[in-house]
Short mmCIF file of C-alpha atoms in Angstrom, two decimals:
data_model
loop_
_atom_site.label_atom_id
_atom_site.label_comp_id
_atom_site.label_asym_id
_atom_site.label_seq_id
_atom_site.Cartn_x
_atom_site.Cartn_y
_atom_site.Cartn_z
CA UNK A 1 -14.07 -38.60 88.16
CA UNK A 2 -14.57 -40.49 84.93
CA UNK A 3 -13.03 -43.17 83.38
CA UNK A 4 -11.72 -41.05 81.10
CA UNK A 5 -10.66 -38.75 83.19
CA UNK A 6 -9.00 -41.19 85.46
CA UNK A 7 -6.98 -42.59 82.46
CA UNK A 8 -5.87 -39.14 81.44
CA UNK A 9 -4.62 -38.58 84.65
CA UNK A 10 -2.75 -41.65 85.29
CA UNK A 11 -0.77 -41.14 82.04
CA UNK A 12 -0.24 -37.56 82.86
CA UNK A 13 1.56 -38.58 86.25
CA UNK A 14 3.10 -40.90 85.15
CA UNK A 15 5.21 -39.08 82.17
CA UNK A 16 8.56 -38.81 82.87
CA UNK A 17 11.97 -37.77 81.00
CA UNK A 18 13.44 -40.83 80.48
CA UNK A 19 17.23 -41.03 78.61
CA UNK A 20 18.87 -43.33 76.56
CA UNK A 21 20.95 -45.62 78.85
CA UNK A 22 18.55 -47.01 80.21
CA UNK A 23 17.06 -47.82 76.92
CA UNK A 24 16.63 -51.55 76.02
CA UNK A 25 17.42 -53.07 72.22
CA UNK A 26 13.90 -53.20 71.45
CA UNK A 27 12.93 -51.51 68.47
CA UNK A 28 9.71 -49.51 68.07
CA UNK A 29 7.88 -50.19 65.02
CA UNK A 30 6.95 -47.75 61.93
CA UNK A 31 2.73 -48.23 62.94
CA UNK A 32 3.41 -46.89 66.60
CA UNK A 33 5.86 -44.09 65.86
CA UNK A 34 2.70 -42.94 63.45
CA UNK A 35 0.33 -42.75 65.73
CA UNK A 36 2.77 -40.95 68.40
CA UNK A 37 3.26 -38.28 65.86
CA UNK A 38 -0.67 -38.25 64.83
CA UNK A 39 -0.81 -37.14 68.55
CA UNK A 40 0.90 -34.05 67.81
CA UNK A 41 -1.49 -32.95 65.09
CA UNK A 42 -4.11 -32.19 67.61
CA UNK A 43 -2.14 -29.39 69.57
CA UNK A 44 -3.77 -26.24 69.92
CA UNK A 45 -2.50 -23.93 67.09
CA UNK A 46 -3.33 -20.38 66.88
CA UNK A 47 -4.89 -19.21 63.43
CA UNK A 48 -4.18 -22.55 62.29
CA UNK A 49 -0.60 -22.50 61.56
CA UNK A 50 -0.03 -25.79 62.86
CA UNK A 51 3.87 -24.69 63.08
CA UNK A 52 5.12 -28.50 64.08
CA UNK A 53 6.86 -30.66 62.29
CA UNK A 54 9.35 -33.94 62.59
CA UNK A 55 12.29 -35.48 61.31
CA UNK A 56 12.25 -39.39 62.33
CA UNK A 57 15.55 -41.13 62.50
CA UNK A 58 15.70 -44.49 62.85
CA UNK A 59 18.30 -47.39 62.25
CA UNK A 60 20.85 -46.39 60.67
CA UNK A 61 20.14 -42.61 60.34
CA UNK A 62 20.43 -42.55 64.29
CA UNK A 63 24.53 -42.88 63.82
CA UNK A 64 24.61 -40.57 60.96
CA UNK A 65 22.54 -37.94 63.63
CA UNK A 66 24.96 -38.85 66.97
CA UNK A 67 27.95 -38.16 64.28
CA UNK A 68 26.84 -34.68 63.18
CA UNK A 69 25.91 -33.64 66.71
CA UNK A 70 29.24 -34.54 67.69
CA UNK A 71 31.11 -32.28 64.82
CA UNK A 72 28.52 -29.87 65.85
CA UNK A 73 29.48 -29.33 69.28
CA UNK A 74 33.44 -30.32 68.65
CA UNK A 75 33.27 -27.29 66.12
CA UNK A 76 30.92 -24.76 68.66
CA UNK A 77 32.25 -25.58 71.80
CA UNK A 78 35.29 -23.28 73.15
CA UNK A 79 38.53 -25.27 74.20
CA UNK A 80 38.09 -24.70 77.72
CA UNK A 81 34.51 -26.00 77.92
CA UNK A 82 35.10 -28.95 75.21
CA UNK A 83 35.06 -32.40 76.96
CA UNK A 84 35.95 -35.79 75.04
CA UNK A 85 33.88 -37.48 77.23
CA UNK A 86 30.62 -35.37 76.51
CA UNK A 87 31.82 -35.54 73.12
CA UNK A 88 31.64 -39.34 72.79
CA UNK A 89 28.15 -39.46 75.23
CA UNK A 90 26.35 -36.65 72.62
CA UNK A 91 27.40 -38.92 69.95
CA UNK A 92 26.12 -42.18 70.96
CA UNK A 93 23.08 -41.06 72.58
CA UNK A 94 20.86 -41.31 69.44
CA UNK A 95 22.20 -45.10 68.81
CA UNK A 96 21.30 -46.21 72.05
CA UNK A 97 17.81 -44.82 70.94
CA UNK A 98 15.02 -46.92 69.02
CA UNK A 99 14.12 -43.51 67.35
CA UNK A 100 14.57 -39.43 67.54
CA UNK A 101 12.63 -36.82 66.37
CA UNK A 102 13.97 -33.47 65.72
CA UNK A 103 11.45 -30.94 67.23
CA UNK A 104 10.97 -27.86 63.63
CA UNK A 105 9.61 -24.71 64.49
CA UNK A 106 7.88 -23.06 61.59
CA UNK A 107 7.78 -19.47 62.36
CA UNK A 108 4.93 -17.29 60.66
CA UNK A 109 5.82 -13.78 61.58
CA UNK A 110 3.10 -12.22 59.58
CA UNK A 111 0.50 -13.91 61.39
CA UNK A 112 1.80 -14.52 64.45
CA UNK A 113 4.47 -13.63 67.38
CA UNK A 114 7.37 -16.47 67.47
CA UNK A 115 6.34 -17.23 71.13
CA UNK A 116 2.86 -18.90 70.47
CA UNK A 117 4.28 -20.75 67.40
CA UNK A 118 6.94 -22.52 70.23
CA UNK A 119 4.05 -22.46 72.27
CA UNK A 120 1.93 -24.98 70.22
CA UNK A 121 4.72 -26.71 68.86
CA UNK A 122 5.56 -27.52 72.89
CA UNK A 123 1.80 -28.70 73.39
CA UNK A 124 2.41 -30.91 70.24
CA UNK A 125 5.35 -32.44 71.65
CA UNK A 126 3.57 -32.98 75.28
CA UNK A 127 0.77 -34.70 73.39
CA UNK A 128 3.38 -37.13 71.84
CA UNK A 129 4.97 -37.53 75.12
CA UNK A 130 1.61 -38.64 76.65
CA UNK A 131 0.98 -41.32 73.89
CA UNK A 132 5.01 -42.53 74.54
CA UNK A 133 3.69 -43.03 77.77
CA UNK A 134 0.64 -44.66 77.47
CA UNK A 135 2.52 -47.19 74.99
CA UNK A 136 4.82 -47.86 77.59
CA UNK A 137 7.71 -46.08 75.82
CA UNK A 138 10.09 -44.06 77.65
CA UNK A 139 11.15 -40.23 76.07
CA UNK A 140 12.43 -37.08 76.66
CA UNK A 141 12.87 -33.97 74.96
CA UNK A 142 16.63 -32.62 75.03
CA UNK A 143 17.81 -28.95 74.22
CA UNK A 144 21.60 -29.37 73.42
CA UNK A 145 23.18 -25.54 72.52
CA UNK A 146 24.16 -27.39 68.94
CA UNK A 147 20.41 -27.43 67.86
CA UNK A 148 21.02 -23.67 67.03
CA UNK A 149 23.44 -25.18 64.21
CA UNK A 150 21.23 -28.42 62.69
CA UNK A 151 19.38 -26.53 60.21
CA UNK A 152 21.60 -27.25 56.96
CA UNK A 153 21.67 -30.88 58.46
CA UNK A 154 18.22 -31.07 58.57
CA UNK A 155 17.57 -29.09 55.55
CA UNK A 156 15.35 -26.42 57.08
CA UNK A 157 13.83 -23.38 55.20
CA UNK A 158 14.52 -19.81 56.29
CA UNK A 159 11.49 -19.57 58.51
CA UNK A 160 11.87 -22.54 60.56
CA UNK A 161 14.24 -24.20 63.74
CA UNK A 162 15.18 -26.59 65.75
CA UNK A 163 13.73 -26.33 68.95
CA UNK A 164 14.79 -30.08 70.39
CA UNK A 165 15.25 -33.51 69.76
CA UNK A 166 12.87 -35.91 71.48
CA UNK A 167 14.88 -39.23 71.72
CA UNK A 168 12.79 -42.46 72.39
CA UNK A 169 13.30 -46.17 73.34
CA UNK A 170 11.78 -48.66 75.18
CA UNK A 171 12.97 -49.37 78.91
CA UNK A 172 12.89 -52.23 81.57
CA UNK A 173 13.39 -49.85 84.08
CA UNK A 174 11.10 -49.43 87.23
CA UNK A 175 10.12 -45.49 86.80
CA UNK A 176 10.23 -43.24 89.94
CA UNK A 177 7.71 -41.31 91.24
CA UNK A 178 7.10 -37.67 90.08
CA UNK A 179 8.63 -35.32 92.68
CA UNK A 180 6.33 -32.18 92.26
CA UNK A 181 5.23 -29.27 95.02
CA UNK A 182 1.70 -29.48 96.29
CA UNK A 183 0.27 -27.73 93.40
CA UNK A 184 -1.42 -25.36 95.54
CA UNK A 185 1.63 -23.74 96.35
CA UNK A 186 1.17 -22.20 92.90
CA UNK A 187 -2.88 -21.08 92.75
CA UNK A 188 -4.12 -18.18 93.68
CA UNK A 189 -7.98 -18.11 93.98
CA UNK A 190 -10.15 -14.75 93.11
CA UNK A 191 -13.79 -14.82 93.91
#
C-alpha cells in the first residue's frame, strides 16, 4: 500500500462518534472549522447539485441552539414519552460543544430523486468527519426527531431540511477501538 493510502486508512479506522461529555473547554478556531467544511465540497454530487449546506454555531449561538431544541422537543414530545431529564441533556448538549453544524438538505426534485440528494449530502458529511479526525477533533452526527421542526429556526427555503446536526469538540479521551464484523461477512464475489 501507499503512503497515501496508508494515511487514508488510518483516519478511516479510526473515525468514531464521539459526544459532547466528553468534550474538553477547548475551543476550535474559525481557520480549522473552514477547512472541515471545505472537505464537504468535494462529495460526489449527482448532476452537480451539490445539495449540502451548513449552519455553524459557535459561542454564544450554541445556547441559543440547545434552547430551541429544548422548546422543540418539550412542544413535540407526547406527555407520556416527555422526560425532564432528556429535556435538560438535549439542551445543554450544544454548550458543551466547541461548535455544531446543522446538516441542510437541498432537494432538487426536477433533476433528481430526494434519495441521492441525502445521499451526497451524507458523503459530504463523512468527508468532514474524516478531516475532524485527522485534526484530532472528536464528532458525531445526531438525528434527534425535533430536526423535522428546525426549519423556521434555521430559516430554510421550501425545498430544503434538516437532515442532522453534527456536534464537535475537542476530547482528552483515549478512543476505543472500532468494533466492526470481518467485512467479508458482507461480500459476495462473482467471477
Amino acid at each position: 500500500m501507499t503512503s497515501e493510502a496508508e494515511v487514508l486508512t488510518n483516519i478511516i479506522q479510526r473515525r468514531r462518534s464521539v459526544m459532547p461529555p466528553v468534550y474538553n473547554d477547548k475551543k476550535i478556531d474559525r481557520t480549522t472549522l473552514e477547512v472541515i467544511i471545505d472537505s464537504a465540497n468535494y462529495a460526489p454530487t449527482h448532476k452537480l447539485t451539490q445539495p449540502w449546506h451548513f449552519i455553524v454555531f459557535t459561542g454564544e449561538s450554541l445556547k441559543e441552539l440547545g434552547r430551541e431544541i429544548a422548546r422543540l422537543y418539550k412542544l413535540h414530545t407526547s406527555p407520556e414519552k416527555f422526560s425532564e431529564r432528556k429535556m435538560t441533556d438535549m439542551e445543554q448538549k450544544p454548550a458543551r460543544s466547541a461548535a455544531v453544524i446543522a446538516i441542510v438538505m437541498e432537494s432538487h426534485p426536477h433533476l433528481l430523486p430526494e434519495w441521492e440528494e441525502i445521499a451526497s449530502t451524507a458523503t459530504a458529511v463523512e468527508n468532514m468527519w474524516l478531516m475532524a479526525t485527522a485534526l484530532g477533533i472528536g464528532s458525531y452526527w445526531s438525528t434527534p426527531g425535533i430536526i423535522n421542526h428546525l426549519q423556521p429556526f434555521l430559516s430554510l427555503s421550501d425545498n430544503q431540511k434538516c437532515i442532522g446536526l453534527f456536534y464537535m469538540g475537542y476530547t482528552d479521551v483515549e478512543l476505543p477501538a472500532s468494533k466492526r464484523e470481518d467485512i467479508s461477512t458482507k461480500v459476495q464475489w462473482r467471477e
